[in-house]
N, CA, C, O and CB atoms as a CASP TS submission, in Angstrom:
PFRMAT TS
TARGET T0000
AUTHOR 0000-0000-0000
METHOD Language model
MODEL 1
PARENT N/A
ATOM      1  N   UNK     1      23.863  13.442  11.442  1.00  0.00           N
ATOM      2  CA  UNK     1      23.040  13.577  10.269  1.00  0.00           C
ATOM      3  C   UNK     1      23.047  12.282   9.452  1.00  0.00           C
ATOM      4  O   UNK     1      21.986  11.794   9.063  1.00  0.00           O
ATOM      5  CB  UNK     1      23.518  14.752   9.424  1.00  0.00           C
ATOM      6  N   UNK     2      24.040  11.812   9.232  1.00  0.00           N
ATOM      7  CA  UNK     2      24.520  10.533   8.723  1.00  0.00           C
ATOM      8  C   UNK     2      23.492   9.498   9.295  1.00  0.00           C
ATOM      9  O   UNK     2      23.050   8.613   8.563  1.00  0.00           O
ATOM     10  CB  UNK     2      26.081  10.222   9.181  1.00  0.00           C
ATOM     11  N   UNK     3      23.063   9.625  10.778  1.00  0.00           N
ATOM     12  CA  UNK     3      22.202   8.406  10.990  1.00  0.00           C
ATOM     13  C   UNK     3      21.352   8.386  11.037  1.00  0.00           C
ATOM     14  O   UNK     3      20.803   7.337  11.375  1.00  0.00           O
ATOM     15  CB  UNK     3      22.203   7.806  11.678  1.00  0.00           C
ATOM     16  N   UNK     4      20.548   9.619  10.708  1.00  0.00           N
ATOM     17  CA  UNK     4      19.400   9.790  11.212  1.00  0.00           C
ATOM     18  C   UNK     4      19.359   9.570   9.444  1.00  0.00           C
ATOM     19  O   UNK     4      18.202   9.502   9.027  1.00  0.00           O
ATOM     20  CB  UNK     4      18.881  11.203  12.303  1.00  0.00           C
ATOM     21  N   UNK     5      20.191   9.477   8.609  1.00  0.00           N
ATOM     22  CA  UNK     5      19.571   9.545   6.871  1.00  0.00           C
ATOM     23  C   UNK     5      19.644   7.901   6.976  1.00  0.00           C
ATOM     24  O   UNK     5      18.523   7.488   6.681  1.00  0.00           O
ATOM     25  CB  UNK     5      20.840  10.509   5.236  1.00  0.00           C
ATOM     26  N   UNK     6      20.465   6.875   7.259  1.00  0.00           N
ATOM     27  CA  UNK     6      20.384   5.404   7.880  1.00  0.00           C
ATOM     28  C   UNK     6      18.696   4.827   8.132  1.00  0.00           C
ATOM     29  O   UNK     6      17.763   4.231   7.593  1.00  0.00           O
ATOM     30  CB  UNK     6      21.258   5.480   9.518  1.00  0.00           C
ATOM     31  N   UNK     7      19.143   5.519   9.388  1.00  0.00           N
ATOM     32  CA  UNK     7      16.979   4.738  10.222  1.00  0.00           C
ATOM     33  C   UNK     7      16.317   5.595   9.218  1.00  0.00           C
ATOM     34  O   UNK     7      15.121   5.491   9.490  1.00  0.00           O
ATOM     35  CB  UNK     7      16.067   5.418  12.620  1.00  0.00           C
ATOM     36  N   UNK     8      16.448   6.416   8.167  1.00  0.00           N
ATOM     37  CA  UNK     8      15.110   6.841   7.314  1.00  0.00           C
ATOM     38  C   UNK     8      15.050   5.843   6.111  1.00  0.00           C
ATOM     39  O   UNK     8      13.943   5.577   5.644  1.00  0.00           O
ATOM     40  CB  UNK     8      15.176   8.530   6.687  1.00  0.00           C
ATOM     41  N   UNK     9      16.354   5.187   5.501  1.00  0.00           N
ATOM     42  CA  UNK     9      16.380   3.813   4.459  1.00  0.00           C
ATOM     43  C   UNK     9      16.207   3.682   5.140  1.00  0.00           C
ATOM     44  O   UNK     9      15.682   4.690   5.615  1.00  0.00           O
ATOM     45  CB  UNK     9      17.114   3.008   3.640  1.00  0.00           C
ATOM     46  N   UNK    10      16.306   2.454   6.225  1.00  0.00           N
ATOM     47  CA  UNK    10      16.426   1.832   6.967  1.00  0.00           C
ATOM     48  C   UNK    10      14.457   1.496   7.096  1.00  0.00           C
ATOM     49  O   UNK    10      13.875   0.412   7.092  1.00  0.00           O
ATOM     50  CB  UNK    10      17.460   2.520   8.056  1.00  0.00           C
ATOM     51  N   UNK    11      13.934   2.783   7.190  1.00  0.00           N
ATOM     52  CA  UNK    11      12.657   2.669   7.680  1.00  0.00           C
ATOM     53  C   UNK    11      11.539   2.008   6.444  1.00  0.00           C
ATOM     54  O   UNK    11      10.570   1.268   6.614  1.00  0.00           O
ATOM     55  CB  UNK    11      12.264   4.202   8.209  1.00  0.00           C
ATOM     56  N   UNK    12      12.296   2.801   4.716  1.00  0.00           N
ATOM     57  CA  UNK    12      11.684   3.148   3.839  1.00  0.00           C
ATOM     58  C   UNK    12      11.595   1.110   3.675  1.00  0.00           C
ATOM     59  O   UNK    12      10.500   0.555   3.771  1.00  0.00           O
ATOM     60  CB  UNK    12      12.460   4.460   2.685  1.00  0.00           C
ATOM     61  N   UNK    13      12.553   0.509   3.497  1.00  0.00           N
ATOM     62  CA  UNK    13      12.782  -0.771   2.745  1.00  0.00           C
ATOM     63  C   UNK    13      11.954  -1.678   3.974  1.00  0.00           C
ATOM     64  O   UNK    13      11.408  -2.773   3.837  1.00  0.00           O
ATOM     65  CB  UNK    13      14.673  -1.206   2.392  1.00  0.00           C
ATOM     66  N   UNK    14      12.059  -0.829   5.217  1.00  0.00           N
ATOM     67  CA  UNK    14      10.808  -2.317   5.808  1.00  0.00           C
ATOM     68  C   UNK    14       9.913  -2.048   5.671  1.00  0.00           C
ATOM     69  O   UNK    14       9.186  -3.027   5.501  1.00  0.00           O
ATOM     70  CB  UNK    14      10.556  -2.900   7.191  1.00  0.00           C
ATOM     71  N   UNK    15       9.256  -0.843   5.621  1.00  0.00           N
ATOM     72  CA  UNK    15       8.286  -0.703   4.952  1.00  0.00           C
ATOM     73  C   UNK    15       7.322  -1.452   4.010  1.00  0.00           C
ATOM     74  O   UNK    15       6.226  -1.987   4.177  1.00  0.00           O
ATOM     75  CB  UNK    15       8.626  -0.061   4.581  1.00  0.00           C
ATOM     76  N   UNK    16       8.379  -1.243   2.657  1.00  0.00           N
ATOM     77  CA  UNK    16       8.072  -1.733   1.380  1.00  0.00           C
ATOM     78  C   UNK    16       8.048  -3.079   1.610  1.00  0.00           C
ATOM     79  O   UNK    16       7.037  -3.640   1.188  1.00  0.00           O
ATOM     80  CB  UNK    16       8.979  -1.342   0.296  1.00  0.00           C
ATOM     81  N   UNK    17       9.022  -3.900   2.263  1.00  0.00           N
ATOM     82  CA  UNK    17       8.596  -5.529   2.820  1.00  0.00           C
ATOM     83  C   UNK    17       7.677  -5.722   3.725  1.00  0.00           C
ATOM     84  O   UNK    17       7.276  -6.886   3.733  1.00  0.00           O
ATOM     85  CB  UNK    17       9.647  -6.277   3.469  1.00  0.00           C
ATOM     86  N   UNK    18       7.095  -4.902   4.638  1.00  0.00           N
ATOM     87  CA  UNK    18       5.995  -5.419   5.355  1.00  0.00           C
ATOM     88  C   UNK    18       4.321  -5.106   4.781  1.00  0.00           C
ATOM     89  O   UNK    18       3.300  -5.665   5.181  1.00  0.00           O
ATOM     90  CB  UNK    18       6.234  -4.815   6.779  1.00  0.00           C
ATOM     91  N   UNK    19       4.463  -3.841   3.537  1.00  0.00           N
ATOM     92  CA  UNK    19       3.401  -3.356   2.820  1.00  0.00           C
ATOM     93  C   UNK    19       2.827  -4.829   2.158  1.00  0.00           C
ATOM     94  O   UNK    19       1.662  -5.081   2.463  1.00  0.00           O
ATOM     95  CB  UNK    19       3.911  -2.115   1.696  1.00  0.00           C
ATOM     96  N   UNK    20       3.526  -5.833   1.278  1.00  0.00           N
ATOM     97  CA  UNK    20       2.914  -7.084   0.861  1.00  0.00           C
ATOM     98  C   UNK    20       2.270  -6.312  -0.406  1.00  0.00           C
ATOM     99  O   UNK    20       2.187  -5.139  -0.771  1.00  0.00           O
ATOM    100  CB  UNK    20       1.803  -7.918   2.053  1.00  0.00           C
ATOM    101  N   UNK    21       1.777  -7.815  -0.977  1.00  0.00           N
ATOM    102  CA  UNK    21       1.024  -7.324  -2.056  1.00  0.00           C
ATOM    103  C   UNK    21      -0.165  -7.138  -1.693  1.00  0.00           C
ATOM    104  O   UNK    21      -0.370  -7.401  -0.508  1.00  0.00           O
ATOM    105  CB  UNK    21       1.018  -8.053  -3.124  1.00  0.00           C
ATOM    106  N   UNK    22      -1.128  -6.737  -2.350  1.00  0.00           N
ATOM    107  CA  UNK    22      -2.754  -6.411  -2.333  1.00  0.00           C
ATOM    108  C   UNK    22      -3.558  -7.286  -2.584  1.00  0.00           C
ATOM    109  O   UNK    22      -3.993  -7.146  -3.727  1.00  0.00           O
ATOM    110  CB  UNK    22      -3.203  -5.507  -3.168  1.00  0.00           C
ATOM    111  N   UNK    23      -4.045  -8.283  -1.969  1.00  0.00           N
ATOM    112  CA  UNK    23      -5.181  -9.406  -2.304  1.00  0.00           C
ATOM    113  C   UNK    23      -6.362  -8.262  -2.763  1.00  0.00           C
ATOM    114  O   UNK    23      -6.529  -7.064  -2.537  1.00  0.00           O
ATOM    115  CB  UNK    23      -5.710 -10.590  -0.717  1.00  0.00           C
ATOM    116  N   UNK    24      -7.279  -9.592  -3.739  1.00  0.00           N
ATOM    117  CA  UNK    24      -8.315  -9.352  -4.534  1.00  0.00           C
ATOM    118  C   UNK    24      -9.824  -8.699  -3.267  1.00  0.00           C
ATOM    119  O   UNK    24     -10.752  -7.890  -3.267  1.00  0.00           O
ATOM    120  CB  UNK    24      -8.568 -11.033  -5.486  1.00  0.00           C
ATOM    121  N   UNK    25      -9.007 -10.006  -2.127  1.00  0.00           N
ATOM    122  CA  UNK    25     -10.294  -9.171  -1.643  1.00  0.00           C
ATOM    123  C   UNK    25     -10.464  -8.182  -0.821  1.00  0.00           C
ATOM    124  O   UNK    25     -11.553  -7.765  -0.427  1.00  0.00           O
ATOM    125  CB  UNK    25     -11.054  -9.799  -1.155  1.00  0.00           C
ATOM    126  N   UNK    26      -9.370  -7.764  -0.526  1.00  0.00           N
ATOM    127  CA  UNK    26      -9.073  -6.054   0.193  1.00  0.00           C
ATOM    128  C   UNK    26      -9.512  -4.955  -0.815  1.00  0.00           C
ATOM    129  O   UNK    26     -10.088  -3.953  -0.391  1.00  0.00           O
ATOM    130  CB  UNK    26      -7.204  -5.668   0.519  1.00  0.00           C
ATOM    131  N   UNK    27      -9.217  -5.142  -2.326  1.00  0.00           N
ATOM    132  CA  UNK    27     -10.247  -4.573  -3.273  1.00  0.00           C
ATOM    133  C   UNK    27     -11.257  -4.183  -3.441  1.00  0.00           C
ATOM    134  O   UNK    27     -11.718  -3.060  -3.646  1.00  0.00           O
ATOM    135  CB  UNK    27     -10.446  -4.917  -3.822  1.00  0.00           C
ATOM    136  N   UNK    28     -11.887  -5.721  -3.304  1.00  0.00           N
ATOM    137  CA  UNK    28     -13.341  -5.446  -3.108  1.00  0.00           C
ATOM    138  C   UNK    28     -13.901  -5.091  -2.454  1.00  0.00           C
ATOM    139  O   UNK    28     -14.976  -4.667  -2.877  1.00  0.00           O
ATOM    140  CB  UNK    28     -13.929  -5.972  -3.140  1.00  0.00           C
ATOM    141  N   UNK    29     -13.630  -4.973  -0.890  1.00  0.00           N
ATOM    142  CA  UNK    29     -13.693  -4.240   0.139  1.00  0.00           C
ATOM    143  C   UNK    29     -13.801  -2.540   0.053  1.00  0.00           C
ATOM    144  O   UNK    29     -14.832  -1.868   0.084  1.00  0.00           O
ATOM    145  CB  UNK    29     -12.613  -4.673   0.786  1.00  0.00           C
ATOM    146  N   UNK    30     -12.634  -2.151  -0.046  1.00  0.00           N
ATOM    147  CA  UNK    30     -12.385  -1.009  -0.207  1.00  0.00           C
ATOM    148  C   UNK    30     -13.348  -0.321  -1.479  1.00  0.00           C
ATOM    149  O   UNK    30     -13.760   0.835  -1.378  1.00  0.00           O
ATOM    150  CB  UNK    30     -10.941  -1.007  -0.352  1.00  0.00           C
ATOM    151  N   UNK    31     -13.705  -1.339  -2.907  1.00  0.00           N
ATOM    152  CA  UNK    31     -14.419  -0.755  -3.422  1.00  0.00           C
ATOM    153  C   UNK    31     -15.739  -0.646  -2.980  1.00  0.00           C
ATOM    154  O   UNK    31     -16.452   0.329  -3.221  1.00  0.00           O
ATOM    155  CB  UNK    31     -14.294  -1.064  -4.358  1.00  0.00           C
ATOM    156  N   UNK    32     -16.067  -1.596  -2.359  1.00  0.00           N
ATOM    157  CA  UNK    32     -17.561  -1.837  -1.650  1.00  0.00           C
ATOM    158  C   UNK    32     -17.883  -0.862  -0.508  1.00  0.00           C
ATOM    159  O   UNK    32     -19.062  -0.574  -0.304  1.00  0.00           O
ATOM    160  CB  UNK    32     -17.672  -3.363  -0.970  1.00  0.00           C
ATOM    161  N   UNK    33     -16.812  -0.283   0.324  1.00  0.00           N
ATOM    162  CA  UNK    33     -16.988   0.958   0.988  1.00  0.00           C
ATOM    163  C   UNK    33     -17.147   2.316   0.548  1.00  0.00           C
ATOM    164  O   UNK    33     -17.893   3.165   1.036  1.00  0.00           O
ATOM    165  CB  UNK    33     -16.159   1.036   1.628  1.00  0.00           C
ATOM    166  N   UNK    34     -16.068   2.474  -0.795  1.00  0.00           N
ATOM    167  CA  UNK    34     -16.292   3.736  -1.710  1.00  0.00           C
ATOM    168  C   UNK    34     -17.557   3.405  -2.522  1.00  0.00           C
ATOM    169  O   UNK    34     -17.843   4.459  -3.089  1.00  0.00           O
ATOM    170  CB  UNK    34     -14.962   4.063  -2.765  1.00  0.00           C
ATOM    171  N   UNK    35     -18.308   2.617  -2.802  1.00  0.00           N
ATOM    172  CA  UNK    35     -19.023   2.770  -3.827  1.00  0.00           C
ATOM    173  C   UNK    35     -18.568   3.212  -5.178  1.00  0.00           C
ATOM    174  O   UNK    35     -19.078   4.033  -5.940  1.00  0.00           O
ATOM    175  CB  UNK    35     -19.819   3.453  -3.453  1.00  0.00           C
ATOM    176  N   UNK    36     -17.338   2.375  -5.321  1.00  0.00           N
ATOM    177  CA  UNK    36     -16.525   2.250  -6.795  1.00  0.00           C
ATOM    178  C   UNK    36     -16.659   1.283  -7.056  1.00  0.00           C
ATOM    179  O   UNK    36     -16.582   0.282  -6.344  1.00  0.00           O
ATOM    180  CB  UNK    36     -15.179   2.462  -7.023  1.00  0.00           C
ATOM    181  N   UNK    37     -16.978   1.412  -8.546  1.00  0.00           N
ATOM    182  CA  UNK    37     -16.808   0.088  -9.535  1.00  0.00           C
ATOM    183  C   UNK    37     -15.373  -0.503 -10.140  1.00  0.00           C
ATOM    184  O   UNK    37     -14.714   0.006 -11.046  1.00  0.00           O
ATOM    185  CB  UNK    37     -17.613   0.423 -10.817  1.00  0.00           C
ATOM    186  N   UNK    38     -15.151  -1.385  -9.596  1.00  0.00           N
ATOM    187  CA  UNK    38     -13.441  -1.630 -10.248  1.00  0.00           C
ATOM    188  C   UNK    38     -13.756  -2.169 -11.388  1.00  0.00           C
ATOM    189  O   UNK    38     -14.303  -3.266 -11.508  1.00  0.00           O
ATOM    190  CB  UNK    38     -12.256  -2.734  -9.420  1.00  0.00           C
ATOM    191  N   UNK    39     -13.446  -1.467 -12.245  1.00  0.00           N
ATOM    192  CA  UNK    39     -12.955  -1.846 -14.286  1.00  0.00           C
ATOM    193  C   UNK    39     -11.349  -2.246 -14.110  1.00  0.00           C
ATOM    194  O   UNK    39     -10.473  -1.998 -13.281  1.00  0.00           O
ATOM    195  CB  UNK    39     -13.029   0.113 -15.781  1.00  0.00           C
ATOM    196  N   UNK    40     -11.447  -2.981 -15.314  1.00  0.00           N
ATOM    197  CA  UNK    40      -9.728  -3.200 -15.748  1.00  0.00           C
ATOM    198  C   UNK    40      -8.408  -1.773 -15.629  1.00  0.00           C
ATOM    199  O   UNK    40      -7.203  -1.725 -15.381  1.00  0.00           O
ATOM    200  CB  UNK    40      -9.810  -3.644 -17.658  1.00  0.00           C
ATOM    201  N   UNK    41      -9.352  -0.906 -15.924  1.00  0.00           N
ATOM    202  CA  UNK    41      -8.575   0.270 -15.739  1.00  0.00           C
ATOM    203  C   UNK    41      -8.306   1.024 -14.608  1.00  0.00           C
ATOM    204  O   UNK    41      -7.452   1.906 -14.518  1.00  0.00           O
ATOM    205  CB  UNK    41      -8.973   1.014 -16.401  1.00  0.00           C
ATOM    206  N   UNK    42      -9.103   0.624 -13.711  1.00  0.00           N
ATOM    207  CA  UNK    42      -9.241   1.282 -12.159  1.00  0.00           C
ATOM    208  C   UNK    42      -8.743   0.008 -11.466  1.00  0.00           C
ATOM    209  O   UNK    42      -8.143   0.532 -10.527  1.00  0.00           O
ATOM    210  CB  UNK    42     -11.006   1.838 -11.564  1.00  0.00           C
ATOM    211  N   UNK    43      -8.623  -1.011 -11.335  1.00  0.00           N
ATOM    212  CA  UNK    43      -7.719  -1.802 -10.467  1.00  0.00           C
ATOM    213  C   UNK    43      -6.265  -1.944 -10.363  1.00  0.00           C
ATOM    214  O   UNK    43      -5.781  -2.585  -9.430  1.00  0.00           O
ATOM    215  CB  UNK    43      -8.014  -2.854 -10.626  1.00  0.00           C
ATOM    216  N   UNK    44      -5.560  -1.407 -11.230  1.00  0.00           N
ATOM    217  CA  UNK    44      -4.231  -1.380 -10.602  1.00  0.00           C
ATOM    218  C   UNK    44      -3.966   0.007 -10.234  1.00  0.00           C
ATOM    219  O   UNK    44      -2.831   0.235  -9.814  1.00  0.00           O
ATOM    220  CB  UNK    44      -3.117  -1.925 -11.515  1.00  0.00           C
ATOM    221  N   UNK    45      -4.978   1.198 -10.326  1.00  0.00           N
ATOM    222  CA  UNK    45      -4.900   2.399  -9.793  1.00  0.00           C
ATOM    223  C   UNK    45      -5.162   2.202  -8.086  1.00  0.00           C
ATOM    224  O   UNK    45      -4.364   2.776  -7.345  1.00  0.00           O
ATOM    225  CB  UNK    45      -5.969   3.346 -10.588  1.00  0.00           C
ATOM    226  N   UNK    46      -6.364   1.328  -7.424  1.00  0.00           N
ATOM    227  CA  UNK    46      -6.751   1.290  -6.529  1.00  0.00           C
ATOM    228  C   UNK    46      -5.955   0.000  -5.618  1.00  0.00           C
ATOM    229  O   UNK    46      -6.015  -0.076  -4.391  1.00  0.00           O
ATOM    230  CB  UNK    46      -8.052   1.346  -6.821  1.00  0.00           C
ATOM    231  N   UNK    47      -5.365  -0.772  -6.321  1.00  0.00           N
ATOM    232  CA  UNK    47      -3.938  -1.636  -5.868  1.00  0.00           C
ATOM    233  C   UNK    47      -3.243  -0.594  -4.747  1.00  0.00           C
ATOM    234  O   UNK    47      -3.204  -0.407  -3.531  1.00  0.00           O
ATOM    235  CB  UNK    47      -2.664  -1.941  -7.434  1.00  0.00           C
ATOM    236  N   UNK    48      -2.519   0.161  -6.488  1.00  0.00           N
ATOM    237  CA  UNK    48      -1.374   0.698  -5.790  1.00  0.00           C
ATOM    238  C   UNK    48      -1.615   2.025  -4.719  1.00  0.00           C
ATOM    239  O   UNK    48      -0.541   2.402  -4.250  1.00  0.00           O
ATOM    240  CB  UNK    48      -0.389   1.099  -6.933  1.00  0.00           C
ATOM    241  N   UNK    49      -2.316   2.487  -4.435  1.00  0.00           N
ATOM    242  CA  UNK    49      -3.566   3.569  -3.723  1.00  0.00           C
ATOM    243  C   UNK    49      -3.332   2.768  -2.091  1.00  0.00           C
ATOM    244  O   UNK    49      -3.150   3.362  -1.028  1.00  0.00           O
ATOM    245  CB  UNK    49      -5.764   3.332  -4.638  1.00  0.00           C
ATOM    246  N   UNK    50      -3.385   1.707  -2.242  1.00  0.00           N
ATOM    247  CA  UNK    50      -3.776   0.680  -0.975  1.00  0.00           C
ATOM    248  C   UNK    50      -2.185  -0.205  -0.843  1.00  0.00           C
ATOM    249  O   UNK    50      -1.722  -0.506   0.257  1.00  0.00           O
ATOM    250  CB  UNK    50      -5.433  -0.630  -1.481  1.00  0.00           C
ATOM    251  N   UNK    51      -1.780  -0.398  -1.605  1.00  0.00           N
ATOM    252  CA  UNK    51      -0.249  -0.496  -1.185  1.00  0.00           C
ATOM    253  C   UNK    51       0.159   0.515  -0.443  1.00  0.00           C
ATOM    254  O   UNK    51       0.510   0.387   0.730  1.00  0.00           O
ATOM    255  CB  UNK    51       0.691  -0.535  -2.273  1.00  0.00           C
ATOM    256  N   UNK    52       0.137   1.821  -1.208  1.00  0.00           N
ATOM    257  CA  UNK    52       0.897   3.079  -0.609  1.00  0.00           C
ATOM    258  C   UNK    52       0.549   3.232   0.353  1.00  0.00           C
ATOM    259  O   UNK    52       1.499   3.364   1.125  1.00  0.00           O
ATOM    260  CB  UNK    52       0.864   4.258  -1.113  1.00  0.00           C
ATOM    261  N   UNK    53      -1.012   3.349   1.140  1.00  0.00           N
ATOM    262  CA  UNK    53      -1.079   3.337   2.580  1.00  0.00           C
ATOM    263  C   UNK    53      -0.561   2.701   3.005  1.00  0.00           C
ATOM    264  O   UNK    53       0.369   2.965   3.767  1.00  0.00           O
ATOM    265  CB  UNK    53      -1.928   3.224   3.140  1.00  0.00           C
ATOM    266  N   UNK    54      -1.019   1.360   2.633  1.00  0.00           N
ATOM    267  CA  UNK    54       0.070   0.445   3.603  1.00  0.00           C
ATOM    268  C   UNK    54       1.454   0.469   4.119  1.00  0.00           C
ATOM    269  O   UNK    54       1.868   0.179   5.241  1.00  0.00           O
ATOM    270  CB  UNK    54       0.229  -0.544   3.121  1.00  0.00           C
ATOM    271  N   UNK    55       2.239   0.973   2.809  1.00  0.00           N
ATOM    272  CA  UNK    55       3.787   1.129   3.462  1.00  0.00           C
ATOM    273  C   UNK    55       3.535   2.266   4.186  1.00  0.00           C
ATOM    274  O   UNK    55       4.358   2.344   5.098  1.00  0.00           O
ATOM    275  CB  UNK    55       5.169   1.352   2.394  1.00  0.00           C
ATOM    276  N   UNK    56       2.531   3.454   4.183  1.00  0.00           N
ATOM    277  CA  UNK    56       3.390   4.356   5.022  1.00  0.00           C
ATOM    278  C   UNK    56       2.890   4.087   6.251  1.00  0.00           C
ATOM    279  O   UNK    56       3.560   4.418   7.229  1.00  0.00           O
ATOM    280  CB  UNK    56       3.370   5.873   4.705  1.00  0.00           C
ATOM    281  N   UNK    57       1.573   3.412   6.431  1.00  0.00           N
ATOM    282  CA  UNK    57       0.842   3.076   7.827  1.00  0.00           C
ATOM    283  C   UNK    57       1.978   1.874   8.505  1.00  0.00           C
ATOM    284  O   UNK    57       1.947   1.602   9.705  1.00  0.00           O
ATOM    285  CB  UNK    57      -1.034   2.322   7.518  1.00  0.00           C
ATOM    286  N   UNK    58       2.779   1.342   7.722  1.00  0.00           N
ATOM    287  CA  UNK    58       3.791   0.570   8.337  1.00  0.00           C
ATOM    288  C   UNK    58       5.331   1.492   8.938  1.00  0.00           C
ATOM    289  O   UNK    58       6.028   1.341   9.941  1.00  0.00           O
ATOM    290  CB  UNK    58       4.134  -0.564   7.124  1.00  0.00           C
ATOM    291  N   UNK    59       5.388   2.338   7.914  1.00  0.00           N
ATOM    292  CA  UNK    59       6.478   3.053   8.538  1.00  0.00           C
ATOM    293  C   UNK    59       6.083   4.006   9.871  1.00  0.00           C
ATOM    294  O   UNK    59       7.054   4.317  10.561  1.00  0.00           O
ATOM    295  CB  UNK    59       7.103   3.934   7.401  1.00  0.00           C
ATOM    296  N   UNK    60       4.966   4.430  10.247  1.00  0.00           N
ATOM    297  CA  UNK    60       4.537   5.197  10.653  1.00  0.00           C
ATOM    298  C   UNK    60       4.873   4.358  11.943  1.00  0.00           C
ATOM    299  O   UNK    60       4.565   4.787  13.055  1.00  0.00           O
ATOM    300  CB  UNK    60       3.337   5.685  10.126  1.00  0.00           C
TER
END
């Protein structure tokens, strides 16, 4: 049990280092596919939206 709780940190922290930050223009992208307008108030919602896939599409 002990190791299998190991390779699950283990999984979570490379994750979070291979997720990276979110360039501007993966943004615009993603907004340009939704047909969202990014405001000041909706871009660090749609950041972190696209981080979070990322780490888990990395842990996965």
């Amino acid at each position: 049990m002990l190791s299998l709780a190991v390779v699950v940190i283990l999984m979570v922290f490379a994750a979070r280092y291979w997720s990276g930050p979110v360039h501007r223009q993966r943004i615009t992208a993603f907004a340009r596919r939704q047909a969202l307008e990014i405001t000041p108030g909706a871009e660090p919602v749609v950041r972190r939206h696209l981080r979070t896939t990322r780490m888990w599409r990395a842990a996965g």
